[in-house]
């Protein structure tokens, strides 16, 4: 029996100590009034228990019978003293791990019958969290089964919700032990049966909705702290919609970190669906139920059967109507359009369009959105739904409908500040390979008139708000020192991914910027990405080098910035030997500062700055070797439409658009990776070059088809496979000797060893 001889800490200090464990959780809820701080108008322990069992109180007009108010008895002084002593003992680290399990188990046993009172007590709830984190799985499950009937009330309490989520998190951690799966499943089943009797209160409660989302994630087997299925960052959503990131539909939707409970997930979702169907008007516009439903839809992504059950209910239809081809009625379509102007429903529809099965997406596109695209695009909530709709369009026919309604509205949308719709339209055009040229033309026309020079296009897009809010647009100039428009920079990044012939006005504009404007853009996170996108585009190497030259003298300064370092690396990759040497020389002047930055060590290694400082001649030879290797590789495996220019720099593309630009970029990256390590000169580590052959033979080899070359490569590789160790060593020596002779023949001077 463990004694409680330690002196009790003052209660205020105890709360301060234990409150630190949950500060991050409290901060995440602070904006929605979800901190544990009691209401000022009441000092009683019951002040944080909602009268209607809902965090939104009288603001929510429910169509279902509100859960009966639960009156919590105040915890008696003896129990309060006992759990305070337990908290002091644990906080003092006076017990080892085995004793801690016993202490926590005994304390939870003492809480039997008082779970609701203790979990919802502002002070003792912290102690309950500590006990639930430190006990074994049997004590944890026993506690949850004992309070199962009160679980919804605990979850909807300001303090109790933290206790409930701590219990759920502890269960997920215990799931790593397969032997306790059945015990945990029985416990969760008991809780789930209570919840499905009336899930509406939990769904529409600011505290209960968080707990319900955690349960859904646990049932699916998804980590509870995964932002992918809670509130995804807007940057992640934008990257996905604008083709900068693979869609979650094309990747593993829900990586199974722990074993899930698919039966319980189906049971809970079915109960939620019935509740939605009976209270559709409330659920469609409630912000907290919207968050729960968004999480549910993301977790069900890929399960067409379940999605066809729940999404039609959200839009006021049935699964049978969709599958049988019955059109969404006009009255329902008008109601859906109206609801999309509500914040909660618009967020919900974004996710619904993202995960909707094809048959359901097509029906909504045709019967709900068609002929209403511009109307919704003009609305401050509806435009985000249109962005999601465009981003998930799956056919050129759908893109034709979108273009018909929005293709002539670029200028109007930009004036209204709805540039995200245009960015999504450009990305979809590129993805579906339709209206690519027209998109570029429409964007350029919306930014400048026919009697203006195209040099103003890029600056105006970089500062969209500044330009369109300017009353005298003819007198608008580059606003020095202003932050560049996020969506404007994303639009330009998308534009520079089009073919060279489509984006000539944009290329002319960015290469016409003066050195000061280029430097300012490179220092801005959005502007830097635009420069990198241009350097990765199909523009000629000459134009790219012209832009890079305007940054000379500032590469050291840029390399010290987190975003600028990527620009410096891209300039180095695209530049010729002389430009790369100039970049590395500037980095040498800030070498000590660069090593102390987050991105500095990577940049120093990638550009081999130390190698240049030690042996400049050998550094140049390595760069020339990379260029020669790329040319040989490209002539063998590259597109037959394009051959590398004799005067072109390594990794530059003077040539016209190739048929496989993505594959060529991958080739460049692979070759750069093979020779990126600053190995000693004349080293054969990583990539072994063959000795030079006569020029005619090389050209003849370059004309061979890829199908003829691949077997030869495989055959050559097979020759290097030997079984005798001595033979292998002799072949390595011969290869090194041939490589050394090859380099010495190229060098005008005798190299020092």
Coordinates of C-alpha atoms in Angstrom, one line a residue, residues 217-590:
X217 CA -10.4 9.2 -36.1
X218 CA -9.9 6.4 -33.5
X219 CA -12.5 4.2 -35.2
X220 CA -10.8 4.7 -38.5
X221 CA -7.3 4.0 -37.1
X222 CA -6.0 7.5 -37.9
X223 CA -3.6 9.3 -35.5
X224 CA -5.6 11.6 -33.3
X225 CA -3.1 14.5 -33.8
X226 CA -3.3 14.1 -37.6
X227 CA -4.1 17.6 -39.1
X228 CA -5.0 15.8 -42.4
X229 CA -8.4 14.8 -40.9
X230 CA -9.0 17.8 -38.6
X231 CA -8.4 21.3 -39.7
X232 CA -6.1 21.1 -42.8
X233 CA -3.9 24.1 -43.4
X234 CA -5.1 26.4 -46.2
X235 CA -1.7 26.1 -47.8
X236 CA -2.1 22.3 -48.0
X237 CA -5.5 22.7 -49.7
X238 CA -4.2 25.3 -52.1
X239 CA -1.2 23.2 -53.1
X240 CA -3.5 20.3 -53.8
X241 CA -5.9 22.3 -55.8
X242 CA -3.3 24.1 -57.9
X243 CA -1.4 20.9 -58.8
X244 CA 1.6 21.7 -56.6
X245 CA 0.8 18.6 -54.5
X246 CA -0.6 15.1 -55.3
X247 CA -4.3 14.9 -54.6
X248 CA -5.2 12.8 -51.5
X249 CA -7.4 10.8 -53.9
X250 CA -4.2 9.6 -55.6
X251 CA -2.4 8.8 -52.4
X252 CA -3.0 6.7 -49.3
X253 CA -6.0 8.4 -47.8
X254 CA -5.7 7.2 -44.2
X255 CA -2.4 5.7 -43.2
X256 CA -3.2 3.1 -40.5
X257 CA -1.0 4.1 -37.6
X258 CA -3.1 1.9 -35.2
X259 CA -5.7 -0.8 -35.7
X260 CA -9.2 0.7 -36.2
X261 CA -12.7 -0.3 -35.5
X262 CA -14.5 -0.4 -38.9
X263 CA -17.7 -1.8 -37.4
X264 CA -18.0 0.9 -34.9
X265 CA -17.2 3.5 -37.5
X266 CA -20.1 2.3 -39.7
X267 CA -22.4 2.2 -36.6
X268 CA -21.6 5.7 -35.6
X269 CA -21.8 7.2 -39.1
X270 CA -25.2 5.5 -39.6
X271 CA -26.5 7.0 -36.4
X272 CA -25.2 10.4 -37.4
X273 CA -26.8 10.0 -40.9
X274 CA -30.2 9.3 -39.3
X275 CA -29.9 12.3 -37.1
X276 CA -28.9 14.5 -40.0
X277 CA -31.9 13.3 -42.0
X278 CA -34.3 14.1 -39.2
X279 CA -32.7 17.5 -38.5
X280 CA -31.3 18.5 -41.8
X281 CA -32.1 22.2 -41.6
X282 CA -30.1 22.7 -38.4
X283 CA -27.2 20.4 -39.4
X284 CA -26.6 22.1 -42.7
X285 CA -25.8 25.5 -41.1
X286 CA -24.3 24.6 -37.8
X287 CA -20.6 25.3 -37.6
X288 CA -19.7 22.5 -35.2
X289 CA -21.7 19.8 -36.9
X290 CA -20.1 20.9 -40.1
X291 CA -16.6 20.2 -38.6
X292 CA -17.7 16.8 -37.5
X293 CA -19.2 16.0 -40.9
X294 CA -16.1 17.2 -42.7
X295 CA -13.9 14.9 -40.6
X296 CA -16.3 12.0 -41.3
X297 CA -16.2 12.6 -45.1
X298 CA -12.4 12.8 -45.2
X299 CA -12.2 9.5 -43.2
X300 CA -14.7 7.9 -45.6
X301 CA -12.8 9.0 -48.7
X302 CA -12.6 6.1 -51.2
X303 CA -15.6 4.3 -49.7
X304 CA -18.2 5.0 -52.3
X305 CA -20.9 3.0 -50.6
X306 CA -20.7 5.1 -47.4
X307 CA -20.3 8.4 -49.3
X308 CA -23.3 7.7 -51.4
X309 CA -25.2 7.2 -48.2
X310 CA -24.2 10.4 -46.4
X311 CA -23.5 13.1 -49.0
X312 CA -27.0 12.9 -50.7
X313 CA -28.6 13.4 -47.3
X314 CA -26.5 16.6 -46.8
X315 CA -27.9 18.1 -50.0
X316 CA -31.4 16.9 -49.4
X317 CA -31.6 13.9 -51.7
X318 CA -31.4 10.1 -51.3
X319 CA -28.9 7.5 -52.5
X320 CA -31.6 5.9 -54.6
X321 CA -32.3 9.1 -56.5
X322 CA -28.7 9.5 -57.5
X323 CA -28.1 5.9 -58.5
X324 CA -31.3 5.6 -60.5
X325 CA -30.5 8.8 -62.4
X326 CA -33.3 10.9 -61.0
X327 CA -32.3 14.5 -61.4
X328 CA -32.0 16.7 -58.4
X329 CA -35.1 18.7 -58.4
X330 CA -35.0 22.4 -59.3
X331 CA -36.3 23.5 -55.9
X332 CA -33.7 21.4 -54.1
X333 CA -31.0 22.8 -56.4
X334 CA -32.0 26.4 -55.6
X335 CA -31.9 25.6 -51.9
X336 CA -28.5 24.1 -52.1
X337 CA -27.2 27.1 -54.0
X338 CA -28.6 29.3 -51.2
X339 CA -27.0 27.2 -48.5
X340 CA -23.6 27.5 -50.2
X341 CA -23.6 31.1 -49.2
X342 CA -23.5 30.0 -45.6
X343 CA -20.1 29.6 -44.0
X344 CA -20.6 26.2 -42.4
X345 CA -22.3 24.6 -45.4
X346 CA -19.8 26.0 -47.9
X347 CA -16.9 24.4 -45.9
X348 CA -18.9 21.1 -45.9
X349 CA -19.5 21.2 -49.6
X350 CA -15.8 21.8 -50.3
X351 CA -15.0 18.5 -48.7
X352 CA -18.0 16.8 -50.2
X353 CA -16.9 17.7 -53.7
X354 CA -13.4 16.6 -52.9
X355 CA -14.4 13.1 -51.9
X356 CA -17.6 12.6 -53.8
X357 CA -17.9 9.5 -56.1
X358 CA -17.9 10.3 -59.8
X359 CA -21.6 9.7 -60.3
X360 CA -22.5 12.0 -57.5
X361 CA -20.1 14.7 -58.6
X362 CA -21.4 14.7 -62.1
X363 CA -25.0 14.9 -60.9
X364 CA -24.2 17.9 -58.6
X365 CA -22.2 19.6 -61.4
X366 CA -25.0 19.3 -63.9
X367 CA -28.0 19.9 -61.7
X368 CA -26.8 22.3 -59.1
X369 CA -23.8 24.3 -60.3
X370 CA -24.3 24.6 -64.0
X371 CA -25.5 28.2 -65.0
X372 CA -24.7 29.4 -61.5
X373 CA -20.9 29.4 -61.5
X374 CA -20.3 33.1 -61.8
X375 CA -23.0 33.9 -59.2
X376 CA -21.3 31.6 -56.6
X377 CA -17.8 32.8 -57.7
X378 CA -18.8 36.3 -56.8
X379 CA -19.8 35.4 -53.2
X380 CA -17.4 35.5 -50.3
X381 CA -18.3 31.9 -49.2
X382 CA -19.5 30.4 -52.5
X383 CA -16.3 31.1 -54.4
X384 CA -14.4 28.6 -52.3
X385 CA -17.0 25.9 -53.2
X386 CA -16.4 26.8 -56.9
X387 CA -12.7 26.5 -56.4
X388 CA -13.2 23.0 -55.1
X389 CA -15.6 22.2 -57.9
X390 CA -13.1 23.3 -60.6
X391 CA -10.2 21.6 -58.9
X392 CA -11.9 18.2 -59.0
X393 CA -13.4 18.5 -62.5
X394 CA -12.7 15.2 -64.2
X395 CA -13.3 15.7 -67.9
X396 CA -12.8 18.2 -70.7
X397 CA -16.6 18.4 -71.2
X398 CA -17.0 19.7 -67.7
X399 CA -14.1 22.1 -68.3
X400 CA -15.9 23.4 -71.4
X401 CA -18.9 24.3 -69.3
X402 CA -16.8 26.0 -66.7
X403 CA -14.9 28.0 -69.4
X404 CA -18.2 29.0 -71.0
X405 CA -19.4 30.6 -67.8
X406 CA -16.2 32.0 -66.4
X407 CA -13.7 32.4 -69.3
X408 CA -14.9 35.9 -70.0
X409 CA -15.1 36.9 -66.3
X410 CA -11.4 37.0 -65.4
X411 CA -11.3 40.8 -64.9
X412 CA -14.5 40.9 -62.9
X413 CA -13.3 38.2 -60.6
X414 CA -10.0 39.9 -60.0
X415 CA -11.8 43.2 -59.3
X416 CA -13.9 41.4 -56.7
X417 CA -10.9 39.8 -55.1
X418 CA -11.8 36.3 -56.2
X419 CA -8.4 35.4 -57.7
X420 CA -8.6 31.9 -56.1
X421 CA -11.2 31.0 -58.7
X422 CA -8.9 32.0 -61.5
X423 CA -6.0 30.1 -60.0
X424 CA -8.1 26.9 -59.8
X425 CA -9.2 27.4 -63.4
X426 CA -5.6 27.8 -64.6
X427 CA -4.6 24.6 -62.7
X428 CA -7.6 22.6 -64.1
X429 CA -6.8 23.8 -67.6
X430 CA -3.3 22.6 -67.3
X431 CA -4.3 19.3 -65.7
X432 CA -7.0 18.5 -68.3
X433 CA -5.0 20.0 -71.3
X434 CA -7.7 22.2 -72.5
X435 CA -8.0 26.0 -72.9
X436 CA -4.4 26.4 -71.9
X437 CA -3.7 29.2 -74.4
X438 CA -7.0 30.9 -73.8
X439 CA -6.4 30.9 -70.0
X440 CA -3.1 32.7 -70.5
X441 CA -4.7 35.2 -73.0
X442 CA -7.7 35.9 -70.7
X443 CA -5.4 36.5 -67.7
X444 CA -3.1 38.9 -69.7
X445 CA -6.1 40.7 -71.1
X446 CA -7.7 41.2 -67.6
X447 CA -4.4 42.7 -66.3
X448 CA -3.5 45.1 -69.2
X449 CA -5.1 46.7 -72.2
X450 CA -4.1 46.2 -75.8
X451 CA -2.4 49.6 -76.0
X452 CA -0.2 48.9 -72.9
X453 CA 3.1 47.1 -72.9
X454 CA 3.2 43.6 -71.7
X455 CA 6.0 44.4 -69.3
X456 CA 3.4 45.5 -66.7
X457 CA 1.7 42.1 -66.4
X458 CA 3.8 40.3 -63.8
X459 CA 4.1 43.3 -61.5
X460 CA 0.4 43.9 -61.5
X461 CA -0.3 40.2 -60.7
X462 CA 2.3 40.2 -57.9
X463 CA 0.4 43.1 -56.3
X464 CA -3.2 42.3 -57.3
X465 CA -4.9 44.1 -54.5
X466 CA -2.7 47.2 -54.8
X467 CA -3.4 47.5 -58.5
X468 CA -7.1 46.8 -58.6
X469 CA -7.7 49.1 -55.5
X470 CA -5.8 51.9 -57.2
X471 CA -8.2 54.6 -58.6
X472 CA -5.8 55.8 -61.2
X473 CA -4.5 52.6 -62.6
X474 CA -2.6 54.3 -65.4
X475 CA -0.4 55.9 -62.8
X476 CA 0.1 52.7 -60.7
X477 CA 3.7 51.7 -60.0
X478 CA 5.5 49.0 -58.2
X479 CA 4.8 49.5 -54.5
X480 CA 8.2 49.2 -53.0
X481 CA 8.3 47.4 -49.6
X482 CA 4.8 46.0 -49.9
X483 CA 4.1 42.3 -49.4
X484 CA 3.3 40.5 -52.6
X485 CA -0.1 39.0 -53.1
X486 CA -0.2 35.3 -52.1
X487 CA -2.8 34.2 -54.7
X488 CA -1.1 36.4 -57.4
X489 CA 2.2 34.6 -56.9
X490 CA 0.4 31.2 -57.0
X491 CA -1.3 32.3 -60.3
X492 CA 2.1 33.1 -61.8
X493 CA 3.6 29.9 -60.6
X494 CA 0.8 28.0 -62.5
X495 CA 1.2 30.2 -65.6
X496 CA 5.0 29.4 -65.9
X497 CA 4.1 25.7 -66.0
X498 CA 2.4 26.1 -69.4
X499 CA 4.2 25.6 -72.7
X500 CA 6.6 28.3 -73.8
X501 CA 4.4 29.5 -76.8
X502 CA 1.5 30.2 -74.5
X503 CA 3.2 32.4 -72.0
X504 CA 5.4 34.8 -74.1
X505 CA 3.8 38.0 -72.6
X506 CA 4.6 36.7 -69.1
X507 CA 8.1 35.8 -70.0
X508 CA 8.7 39.2 -71.5
X509 CA 7.3 40.9 -68.4
X510 CA 9.4 39.1 -65.8
X511 CA 12.6 39.4 -67.8
X512 CA 12.0 43.2 -68.2
X513 CA 11.9 43.8 -64.5
X514 CA 14.8 46.0 -63.3
X515 CA 17.4 44.6 -60.8
X516 CA 15.8 46.3 -57.8
X517 CA 12.4 44.7 -58.5
X518 CA 13.9 41.3 -59.1
X519 CA 15.8 41.5 -55.8
X520 CA 12.7 42.6 -53.9
X521 CA 10.7 39.7 -55.4
X522 CA 13.5 37.3 -54.5
X523 CA 13.3 38.5 -50.8
X524 CA 9.5 37.9 -50.7
X525 CA 8.4 34.3 -50.1
X526 CA 5.8 34.5 -52.9
X527 CA 7.9 36.4 -55.3
X528 CA 10.8 34.0 -54.8
X529 CA 8.6 31.1 -55.8
X530 CA 7.6 32.9 -58.9
X531 CA 11.2 33.4 -59.9
X532 CA 11.9 29.7 -59.3
X533 CA 8.9 28.8 -61.4
X534 CA 10.2 30.9 -64.2
X535 CA 13.6 29.3 -64.0
X536 CA 11.9 25.9 -64.2
X537 CA 9.8 26.9 -67.2
X538 CA 10.3 26.3 -70.9
X539 CA 11.8 29.7 -71.4
X540 CA 15.2 29.8 -73.1
X541 CA 18.3 29.5 -71.1
X542 CA 19.4 32.9 -72.4
X543 CA 16.4 34.6 -70.9
X544 CA 16.8 32.7 -67.6
X545 CA 20.5 33.8 -67.4
X546 CA 19.4 37.4 -68.1
X547 CA 17.2 37.3 -65.0
X548 CA 19.9 35.6 -62.9
X549 CA 22.4 38.2 -63.8
X550 CA 20.3 40.9 -62.2
X551 CA 20.8 39.1 -58.8
X552 CA 24.6 39.2 -59.0
X553 CA 26.0 40.7 -55.9
X554 CA 23.1 39.6 -53.7
X555 CA 23.3 35.8 -53.7
X556 CA 25.0 35.8 -50.3
X557 CA 22.3 38.0 -48.8
X558 CA 19.6 35.8 -50.3
X559 CA 21.2 32.6 -49.2
X560 CA 20.8 33.7 -45.5
X561 CA 17.0 33.9 -45.9
X562 CA 14.8 30.7 -45.7
X563 CA 13.0 31.4 -49.0
X564 CA 15.9 33.1 -50.8
X565 CA 18.1 30.0 -50.3
X566 CA 15.9 28.0 -52.6
X567 CA 16.1 30.7 -55.2
X568 CA 19.9 30.7 -55.0
X569 CA 19.9 27.0 -55.4
X570 CA 17.7 27.2 -58.5
X571 CA 19.8 29.9 -60.0
X572 CA 22.9 27.7 -59.5
X573 CA 21.2 24.8 -61.2
X574 CA 20.1 26.7 -64.2
X575 CA 23.2 28.9 -64.6
X576 CA 26.2 28.2 -66.7
X577 CA 29.7 27.6 -65.3
X578 CA 30.6 31.3 -65.0
X579 CA 27.3 32.1 -63.2
X580 CA 27.7 29.2 -60.9
X581 CA 31.2 30.2 -60.0
X582 CA 29.9 33.7 -59.3
X583 CA 27.2 32.4 -57.0
X584 CA 29.6 30.2 -55.0
X585 CA 32.1 33.0 -54.7
X586 CA 29.4 35.2 -53.1
X587 CA 28.5 32.5 -50.7
X588 CA 32.0 32.2 -49.6
X589 CA 31.8 35.7 -48.1
X590 CA 28.9 34.7 -45.8

